[in-house]
CSV table of N, CA and C in Angstrom, one decimal:
chain,number,residue,atom,x,y,z
Q,1,MET,N,27.1,-14.1,3.1
Q,1,MET,CA,26.2,-14.1,4.2
Q,1,MET,C,25.8,-12.7,4.6
Q,2,THR,N,26.8,-11.8,4.6
Q,2,THR,CA,26.5,-10.4,5.1
Q,2,THR,C,25.6,-9.7,4.1
Q,3,ILE,N,25.6,-10.0,2.9
Q,3,ILE,CA,24.6,-9.4,1.9
Q,3,ILE,C,23.2,-9.8,2.3
Q,4,PHE,N,23.1,-11.1,2.6
Q,4,PHE,CA,21.8,-11.6,3.0
Q,4,PHE,C,21.3,-10.9,4.3
Q,5,LEU,N,22.1,-10.7,5.3
Q,5,LEU,CA,21.7,-10.1,6.5
Q,5,LEU,C,21.4,-8.6,6.3
Q,6,GLU,N,22.2,-7.9,5.4
Q,6,GLU,CA,21.9,-6.5,5.1
Q,6,GLU,C,20.5,-6.4,4.4
Q,7,ALA,N,20.3,-7.4,3.5
Q,7,ALA,CA,19.0,-7.3,2.7
Q,7,ALA,C,17.8,-7.6,3.7
Q,8,CYS,N,18.0,-8.5,4.6
Q,8,CYS,CA,16.9,-8.8,5.6
Q,8,CYS,C,16.7,-7.6,6.5
Q,9,LEU,N,17.8,-7.0,7.0
Q,9,LEU,CA,17.7,-5.8,7.8
Q,9,LEU,C,17.0,-4.6,7.1
Q,10,GLY,N,17.4,-4.4,5.8
Q,10,GLY,CA,16.7,-3.4,5.0
Q,10,GLY,C,15.3,-3.7,4.8
Q,11,ALA,N,14.9,-4.9,4.6
Q,11,ALA,CA,13.5,-5.3,4.4
Q,11,ALA,C,12.7,-5.1,5.7
Q,12,LEU,N,13.3,-5.4,6.8
Q,12,LEU,CA,12.6,-5.2,8.1
Q,12,LEU,C,12.4,-3.7,8.4
Q,13,MET,N,13.4,-2.9,8.0
Q,13,MET,CA,13.3,-1.5,8.3
Q,13,MET,C,12.2,-0.9,7.4
Q,14,LEU,N,12.2,-1.3,6.1
Q,14,LEU,CA,11.1,-0.9,5.2
Q,14,LEU,C,9.7,-1.3,5.7
Q,15,CYS,N,9.6,-2.5,6.2
Q,15,CYS,CA,8.3,-3.0,6.7
Q,15,CYS,C,7.9,-2.1,7.9
Q,16,GLY,N,8.9,-1.8,8.8
Q,16,GLY,CA,8.6,-0.9,9.9
Q,16,GLY,C,8.1,0.4,9.4
Q,17,LYS,N,8.7,1.0,8.4
Q,17,LYS,CA,8.2,2.3,7.9
Q,17,LYS,C,6.8,2.2,7.3
Q,18,LEU,N,6.6,1.1,6.6
Q,18,LEU,CA,5.2,0.9,6.0
Q,18,LEU,C,4.2,0.8,7.1
Q,19,VAL,N,4.5,0.0,8.2
Q,19,VAL,CA,3.6,-0.1,9.3
Q,19,VAL,C,3.3,1.2,9.9
Q,20,LEU,N,4.4,2.1,10.1
Q,20,LEU,CA,4.2,3.4,10.7
Q,20,LEU,C,3.4,4.3,9.8
Q,21,ILE,N,3.2,4.0,8.5
Q,21,ILE,CA,2.4,4.8,7.6
Q,21,ILE,C,1.0,4.3,7.5
Q,22,VAL,N,0.9,3.0,7.3
Q,22,VAL,CA,-0.4,2.4,7.0
Q,22,VAL,C,-1.3,2.3,8.2
Q,23,VAL,N,-0.8,1.8,9.3
Q,23,VAL,CA,-1.7,1.6,10.5
Q,23,VAL,C,-2.3,3.0,10.9
Q,24,PRO,N,-1.5,4.0,11.1
Q,24,PRO,CA,-2.2,5.3,11.5
Q,24,PRO,C,-3.2,5.8,10.4
Q,25,LEU,N,-2.9,5.6,9.1
Q,25,LEU,CA,-3.8,6.0,8.1
Q,25,LEU,C,-5.2,5.3,8.2
Q,26,VAL,N,-5.1,4.0,8.5
Q,26,VAL,CA,-6.4,3.2,8.7
Q,26,VAL,C,-7.1,3.7,9.9
Q,27,VAL,N,-6.4,4.0,11.0
Q,27,VAL,CA,-7.1,4.5,12.2
Q,27,VAL,C,-7.7,5.9,11.9
Q,28,VAL,N,-6.9,6.8,11.3
Q,28,VAL,CA,-7.5,8.1,11.0
Q,28,VAL,C,-8.7,8.0,10.1
Q,29,PHE,N,-8.6,7.1,9.1
Q,29,PHE,CA,-9.7,7.0,8.1
Q,29,PHE,C,-11.0,6.5,8.9
Q,30,GLU,N,-10.8,5.5,9.7
Q,30,GLU,CA,-12.0,5.1,10.5
Q,30,GLU,C,-12.6,6.2,11.4
Q,31,VAL,N,-11.7,6.9,12.0
Q,31,VAL,CA,-12.2,8.0,12.8
Q,31,VAL,C,-13.0,9.1,12.0
Q,32,LEU,N,-12.4,9.4,10.8
Q,32,LEU,CA,-13.0,10.4,9.9
Q,32,LEU,C,-14.4,9.8,9.4
Q,33,ARG,N,-14.4,8.6,9.1
Q,33,ARG,CA,-15.6,7.9,8.6
Q,33,ARG,C,-16.7,8.0,9.6
Q,34,TYR,N,-16.4,7.6,10.8
Q,34,TYR,CA,-17.5,7.6,11.8
Q,34,TYR,C,-17.8,9.0,12.3
Q,35,ALA,N,-16.9,10.0,12.1
Q,35,ALA,CA,-17.2,11.4,12.5
Q,35,ALA,C,-18.0,12.1,11.3
Q,36,LYS,N,-18.3,11.3,10.3
Q,36,LYS,CA,-19.0,11.8,9.1
Q,36,LYS,C,-18.3,13.0,8.4
Q,37,VAL,N,-16.9,13.0,8.5
Q,37,VAL,CA,-16.2,14.0,7.8
Q,37,VAL,C,-16.3,13.9,6.3
Q,38,PHE,N,-16.3,12.6,5.8
Q,38,PHE,CA,-16.4,12.4,4.4
Q,38,PHE,C,-17.7,12.8,3.8
Q,39,ARG,N,-18.8,12.7,4.6
Q,39,ARG,CA,-20.1,13.2,4.2
Q,39,ARG,C,-20.1,14.7,4.0
Q,40,SER,N,-19.4,15.4,4.9
Q,40,SER,CA,-19.4,16.9,4.8
Q,40,SER,C,-18.5,17.3,3.6
Q,41,LEU,N,-17.4,16.6,3.4
Q,41,LEU,CA,-16.5,16.8,2.3
Q,41,LEU,C,-17.3,16.5,1.0
Q,42,GLY,N,-18.1,15.5,1.0
Q,42,GLY,CA,-18.9,15.2,-0.2
Q,42,GLY,C,-19.8,16.3,-0.6
Q,43,SER,N,-20.4,17.0,0.4
Q,43,SER,CA,-21.3,18.1,0.0
Q,43,SER,C,-20.5,19.3,-0.5
Q,44,ARG,N,-19.3,19.5,0.0
Q,44,ARG,CA,-18.5,20.6,-0.5
Q,44,ARG,C,-17.9,20.3,-1.9
Q,45,THR,N,-17.7,19.0,-2.2
Q,45,THR,CA,-17.1,18.6,-3.5
Q,45,THR,C,-18.2,18.2,-4.5
Q,46,GLU,N,-19.4,18.4,-4.1
Q,46,GLU,CA,-20.5,17.9,-5.0
Q,46,GLU,C,-20.5,18.5,-6.4
Q,47,PRO,N,-20.2,19.8,-6.6
Q,47,PRO,CA,-20.1,20.3,-8.0
Q,47,PRO,C,-19.0,19.6,-8.8
Q,48,VAL,N,-17.9,19.3,-8.2
Q,48,VAL,CA,-16.9,18.5,-9.0
Q,48,VAL,C,-17.3,17.1,-9.2
Q,49,MET,N,-18.0,16.5,-8.3
Q,49,MET,CA,-18.4,15.1,-8.4
Q,49,MET,C,-19.5,15.1,-9.5
Q,50,ARG,N,-20.4,16.1,-9.6
Q,50,ARG,CA,-21.4,16.1,-10.6
Q,50,ARG,C,-20.7,16.2,-12.0
Q,51,GLY,N,-19.6,17.0,-12.1
Q,51,GLY,CA,-18.9,17.1,-13.3
Q,51,GLY,C,-18.3,15.8,-13.8
Q,52,LEU,N,-18.0,14.9,-12.8
Q,52,LEU,CA,-17.5,13.6,-13.1
Q,52,LEU,C,-18.6,12.5,-13.3
Q,53,GLY,N,-19.8,13.0,-13.2
Q,53,GLY,CA,-21.0,12.1,-13.4
Q,53,GLY,C,-21.3,11.3,-12.1
Q,54,LEU,N,-20.9,11.7,-11.0
Q,54,LEU,CA,-21.1,11.0,-9.7
Q,54,LEU,C,-22.0,11.8,-8.8
Q,55,GLY,N,-22.8,11.1,-8.0
Q,55,GLY,CA,-23.7,11.7,-7.1
Q,55,GLY,C,-23.2,11.5,-5.7
Q,56,ARG,N,-24.0,11.9,-4.7
Q,56,ARG,CA,-23.7,11.7,-3.3
Q,56,ARG,C,-23.4,10.3,-2.8
Q,57,SER,N,-24.0,9.4,-3.5
Q,57,SER,CA,-23.9,8.0,-3.1
Q,57,SER,C,-22.5,7.5,-3.4
Q,58,ALA,N,-21.7,8.2,-4.2
Q,58,ALA,CA,-20.4,7.7,-4.6
Q,58,ALA,C,-19.3,8.4,-3.7
Q,59,VAL,N,-19.7,9.2,-2.7
Q,59,VAL,CA,-18.8,10.0,-1.9
Q,59,VAL,C,-17.9,9.0,-1.1
Q,60,LEU,N,-18.6,8.2,-0.2
Q,60,LEU,CA,-17.8,7.3,0.7
Q,60,LEU,C,-16.9,6.3,-0.1
Q,61,PRO,N,-17.5,5.6,-1.1
Q,61,PRO,CA,-16.6,4.7,-1.8
Q,61,PRO,C,-15.4,5.4,-2.5
Q,62,LEU,N,-15.7,6.6,-3.1
Q,62,LEU,CA,-14.6,7.3,-3.7
Q,62,LEU,C,-13.5,7.8,-2.8
Q,63,PHE,N,-13.9,8.4,-1.7
Q,63,PHE,CA,-13.0,8.9,-0.7
Q,63,PHE,C,-12.2,7.7,0.0
Q,64,THR,N,-12.9,6.6,0.2
Q,64,THR,CA,-12.2,5.4,0.7
Q,64,THR,C,-11.1,4.9,-0.2
Q,65,GLY,N,-11.5,4.8,-1.5
Q,65,GLY,CA,-10.5,4.4,-2.4
Q,65,GLY,C,-9.3,5.3,-2.6
Q,66,ILE,N,-9.6,6.6,-2.6
Q,66,ILE,CA,-8.6,7.6,-2.7
Q,66,ILE,C,-7.7,7.6,-1.4
Q,67,PHE,N,-8.3,7.4,-0.3
Q,67,PHE,CA,-7.5,7.5,1.0
Q,67,PHE,C,-6.7,6.2,1.2
Q,68,LEU,N,-7.3,5.1,1.1
Q,68,LEU,CA,-6.7,3.8,1.5
Q,68,LEU,C,-6.4,2.8,0.4
Q,69,GLY,N,-7.0,3.0,-0.7
Q,69,GLY,CA,-6.7,2.1,-1.8
Q,69,GLY,C,-7.9,1.4,-2.4
Q,70,ILE,N,-7.7,0.8,-3.5
Q,70,ILE,CA,-8.8,0.2,-4.3
Q,70,ILE,C,-9.3,-1.1,-3.6
Q,71,ALA,N,-8.5,-1.8,-2.9
Q,71,ALA,CA,-9.0,-3.1,-2.3
Q,71,ALA,C,-10.0,-2.7,-1.2
Q,72,TYR,N,-9.6,-1.8,-0.3
Q,72,TYR,CA,-10.5,-1.3,0.8
Q,72,TYR,C,-11.7,-0.6,0.2
Q,73,GLY,N,-11.5,0.2,-0.8
Q,73,GLY,CA,-12.6,0.9,-1.5
Q,73,GLY,C,-13.5,0.0,-2.2
Q,74,ALA,N,-13.0,-1.1,-2.7
Q,74,ALA,CA,-13.9,-2.1,-3.4
Q,74,ALA,C,-14.9,-2.7,-2.5
Q,75,GLY,N,-14.5,-2.9,-1.3
Q,75,GLY,CA,-15.5,-3.4,-0.3
Q,75,GLY,C,-16.6,-2.5,-0.1
Q,76,ILE,N,-16.3,-1.2,0.0
Q,76,ILE,CA,-17.4,-0.2,0.2
Q,76,ILE,C,-18.2,-0.1,-1.1
Q,77,ILE,N,-17.6,-0.2,-2.2
Q,77,ILE,CA,-18.3,-0.1,-3.5
Q,77,ILE,C,-19.2,-1.3,-3.7
Q,78,ILE,N,-18.7,-2.5,-3.3
Q,78,ILE,CA,-19.6,-3.7,-3.4
Q,78,ILE,C,-20.8,-3.6,-2.5
Q,79,ARG,N,-20.5,-3.1,-1.3
Q,79,ARG,CA,-21.7,-2.9,-0.3
Q,79,ARG,C,-22.7,-1.9,-0.9
Q,80,SER,N,-22.2,-0.8,-1.4
Q,80,SER,CA,-23.1,0.2,-2.0
Q,80,SER,C,-23.9,-0.4,-3.2
Q,81,ALA,N,-23.2,-1.2,-4.0
Q,81,ALA,CA,-23.9,-1.8,-5.2
Q,81,ALA,C,-24.9,-2.8,-4.7
Q,82,ALA,N,-24.6,-3.6,-3.8
Q,82,ALA,CA,-25.6,-4.6,-3.3
Q,82,ALA,C,-26.8,-3.9,-2.6
Q,83,ALA,N,-26.6,-2.8,-2.0
Q,83,ALA,CA,-27.7,-2.1,-1.4
Q,83,ALA,C,-28.5,-1.2,-2.4
Q,84,GLY,N,-28.0,-1.2,-3.6
Q,84,GLY,CA,-28.7,-0.4,-4.7
Q,84,GLY,C,-28.5,1.1,-4.5
Q,85,GLN,N,-27.5,1.5,-3.8
Q,85,GLN,CA,-27.3,2.9,-3.6
Q,85,GLN,C,-26.6,3.7,-4.8
Q,86,MET,N,-26.0,2.9,-5.6
Q,86,MET,CA,-25.3,3.5,-6.8
Q,86,MET,C,-25.8,2.9,-8.1
Q,87,SER,N,-25.9,3.8,-9.1
Q,87,SER,CA,-26.3,3.3,-10.4
Q,87,SER,C,-25.2,2.6,-11.1
Q,88,ARG,N,-25.5,1.8,-12.1
Q,88,ARG,CA,-24.4,1.1,-12.9
Q,88,ARG,C,-23.4,2.1,-13.4
Q,89,ARG,N,-23.9,3.2,-13.9
Q,89,ARG,CA,-23.0,4.3,-14.4
Q,89,ARG,C,-22.1,4.8,-13.3
Q,90,GLU,N,-22.6,5.1,-12.1
Q,90,GLU,CA,-21.8,5.6,-11.0
Q,90,GLU,C,-20.8,4.5,-10.6
Q,91,LEU,N,-21.2,3.3,-10.6
Q,91,LEU,CA,-20.2,2.2,-10.3
Q,91,LEU,C,-19.1,2.2,-11.3
Q,92,PHE,N,-19.4,2.3,-12.5
Q,92,PHE,CA,-18.4,2.3,-13.6
Q,92,PHE,C,-17.4,3.5,-13.4
Q,93,LEU,N,-18.0,4.7,-13.3
Q,93,LEU,CA,-17.2,5.9,-13.2
Q,93,LEU,C,-16.3,5.9,-11.9
Q,94,THR,N,-16.9,5.4,-10.8
Q,94,THR,CA,-16.1,5.3,-9.5
Q,94,THR,C,-15.0,4.4,-9.7
Q,95,GLY,N,-15.3,3.2,-10.3
Q,95,GLY,CA,-14.2,2.2,-10.6
Q,95,GLY,C,-13.1,2.8,-11.5
Q,96,LEU,N,-13.5,3.5,-12.5
Q,96,LEU,CA,-12.6,4.1,-13.5
Q,96,LEU,C,-11.7,5.1,-12.7
Q,97,PHE,N,-12.3,6.0,-11.9
Q,97,PHE,CA,-11.5,7.0,-11.2
Q,97,PHE,C,-10.5,6.3,-10.3
Q,98,LEU,N,-11.0,5.3,-9.5
Q,98,LEU,CA,-10.1,4.6,-8.6
Q,98,LEU,C,-9.1,3.8,-9.2
Q,99,ALA,N,-9.4,3.2,-10.4
Q,99,ALA,CA,-8.3,2.5,-11.1
Q,99,ALA,C,-7.2,3.4,-11.5
Q,100,THR,N,-7.5,4.6,-11.8
Q,100,THR,CA,-6.5,5.6,-12.2
Q,100,THR,C,-5.8,6.2,-11.0
Q,101,CYS,N,-6.6,6.4,-9.9
Q,101,CYS,CA,-6.1,7.3,-8.8
Q,101,CYS,C,-6.6,6.7,-7.5
Q,102,HIS,N,-6.0,5.6,-7.1
Q,102,HIS,CA,-6.4,5.0,-5.8
Q,102,HIS,C,-5.2,5.1,-4.8
Q,103,ALA,N,-5.5,5.0,-3.5
Q,103,ALA,CA,-4.6,5.1,-2.4
Q,103,ALA,C,-3.6,6.2,-2.5
Q,104,VAL,N,-4.2,7.4,-2.9
Q,104,VAL,CA,-3.3,8.6,-3.1
Q,104,VAL,C,-2.6,8.9,-1.9
Q,105,ILE,N,-3.2,9.0,-0.7
Q,105,ILE,CA,-2.6,9.4,0.5
Q,105,ILE,C,-1.5,8.3,0.9
Q,106,GLU,N,-1.9,7.1,0.9
Q,106,GLU,CA,-1.1,6.0,1.3
Q,106,GLU,C,0.1,5.9,0.4
Q,107,ASP,N,-0.1,5.8,-0.9
Q,107,ASP,CA,1.0,5.6,-1.9
Q,107,ASP,C,2.0,6.8,-1.9
Q,108,VAL,N,1.4,8.0,-1.8
Q,108,VAL,CA,2.3,9.1,-1.9
Q,108,VAL,C,3.2,9.1,-0.6
Q,109,LEU,N,2.6,8.9,0.6
Q,109,LEU,CA,3.4,8.8,1.8
Q,109,LEU,C,4.5,7.7,1.7
Q,110,ILE,N,4.1,6.6,1.2
Q,110,ILE,CA,5.1,5.5,1.0
Q,110,ILE,C,6.2,5.9,0.1
Q,111,PHE,N,5.9,6.4,-1.1
Q,111,PHE,CA,6.9,6.8,-2.0
Q,111,PHE,C,7.8,8.0,-1.6
Q,112,VAL,N,7.2,8.9,-0.8
Q,112,VAL,CA,8.0,10.0,-0.3
Q,112,VAL,C,9.0,9.5,0.7
Q,113,VAL,N,8.7,8.4,1.5
Q,113,VAL,CA,9.6,7.8,2.4
Q,113,VAL,C,10.8,7.2,1.6
Q,114,LEU,N,10.5,6.7,0.4
Q,114,LEU,CA,11.5,6.1,-0.5
Q,114,LEU,C,12.2,7.1,-1.4
Q,115,GLY,N,11.8,8.4,-1.3
Q,115,GLY,CA,12.5,9.5,-2.0
Q,115,GLY,C,11.7,10.1,-3.2
Q,116,GLY,N,10.5,9.8,-3.3
Q,116,GLY,CA,9.7,10.3,-4.5
Q,116,GLY,C,9.3,11.7,-4.3
Q,117,ASP,N,8.8,12.3,-5.3
Q,117,ASP,CA,8.3,13.7,-5.3
Q,117,ASP,C,6.8,13.7,-5.2
Q,118,ALA,N,6.3,14.1,-4.0
Q,118,ALA,CA,4.9,14.0,-3.6
Q,118,ALA,C,4.0,14.8,-4.6
Q,119,VAL,N,4.4,16.1,-4.9
Q,119,VAL,CA,3.6,16.9,-5.7
Q,119,VAL,C,3.4,16.4,-7.1
Q,120,MET,N,4.5,15.8,-7.7
Q,120,MET,CA,4.4,15.3,-9.0
Q,120,MET,C,3.5,14.0,-9.0
Q,121,MET,N,3.7,13.1,-8.1
Q,121,MET,CA,2.9,11.9,-8.0
Q,121,MET,C,1.4,12.2,-7.8
Q,122,LEU,N,1.1,13.1,-6.9
Q,122,LEU,CA,-0.3,13.4,-6.6
Q,122,LEU,C,-0.9,14.2,-7.7
Q,123,GLY,N,-0.2,15.2,-8.2
Q,123,GLY,CA,-0.8,16.0,-9.3
Q,123,GLY,C,-1.1,15.2,-10.5
Q,124,LEU,N,-0.2,14.4,-11.0
Q,124,LEU,CA,-0.4,13.6,-12.2
Q,124,LEU,C,-1.5,12.6,-12.1
Q,125,ARG,N,-1.5,11.9,-10.9
Q,125,ARG,CA,-2.5,10.9,-10.7
Q,125,ARG,C,-3.9,11.5,-10.7
Q,126,LEU,N,-4.1,12.6,-9.9
Q,126,LEU,CA,-5.4,13.3,-9.8
Q,126,LEU,C,-5.8,13.9,-11.1
Q,127,ALA,N,-4.9,14.5,-11.8
Q,127,ALA,CA,-5.3,15.1,-13.1
Q,127,ALA,C,-5.7,14.1,-14.1
Q,128,LEU,N,-5.0,13.0,-14.2
Q,128,LEU,CA,-5.3,11.9,-15.1
Q,128,LEU,C,-6.7,11.3,-14.8
Q,129,ALA,N,-6.9,11.0,-13.5
Q,129,ALA,CA,-8.2,10.4,-13.1
Q,129,ALA,C,-9.4,11.4,-13.4
Q,130,VAL,N,-9.2,12.6,-13.1
Q,130,VAL,CA,-10.3,13.6,-13.3
Q,130,VAL,C,-10.6,13.7,-14.8
Q,131,LEU,N,-9.5,13.8,-15.6
Q,131,LEU,CA,-9.6,13.9,-17.1
Q,131,LEU,C,-10.3,12.7,-17.7
Q,132,LEU,N,-9.9,11.5,-17.3
Q,132,LEU,CA,-10.5,10.3,-17.9
Q,132,LEU,C,-11.9,10.1,-17.5
Q,133,THR,N,-12.2,10.3,-16.2
Q,133,THR,CA,-13.6,10.2,-15.7
Q,133,THR,C,-14.5,11.2,-16.3
Q,134,ALA,N,-14.0,12.5,-16.4
Q,134,ALA,CA,-14.9,13.5,-17.0
Q,134,ALA,C,-15.2,13.2,-18.5
Q,135,LEU,N,-14.1,12.7,-19.2
Q,135,LEU,CA,-14.3,12.4,-20.6
Q,135,LEU,C,-15.4,11.3,-20.8
Q,136,LEU,N,-15.3,10.3,-20.0
Q,136,LEU,CA,-16.3,9.2,-20.1
Q,136,LEU,C,-17.6,9.5,-19.5
Q,137,ALA,N,-17.7,10.5,-18.6
Q,137,ALA,CA,-19.0,10.8,-18.0
Q,137,ALA,C,-19.8,11.5,-19.0
């Protein structure tokens, strides 16, 4: 019975840590989104995005997926596709990039809490996503 209680306590502590990471990230993301920070970042990263075959219309979906994950980013991608803001090619390349490298901020913070190496995780994921997307662009 004590092993069960230890497991439950450990699970609750992990859930608490996850809530302390995810909830502030979503709040910060929403503030940055409405403050148009992602738009200004998009203009600064436009040369890199062009190298990946992506235009300005892919900025918000791409940064959303990188920041919070593919599920949250998919909602933005679907909305952009329905509005006709992104070409089929941009949709494919954005999906490819995010399939390789999504929720970078969230995942790295979660795995760092669990003892992971942030630089290794972030570097490898970004490098692989850029390489694959650039090759297929």
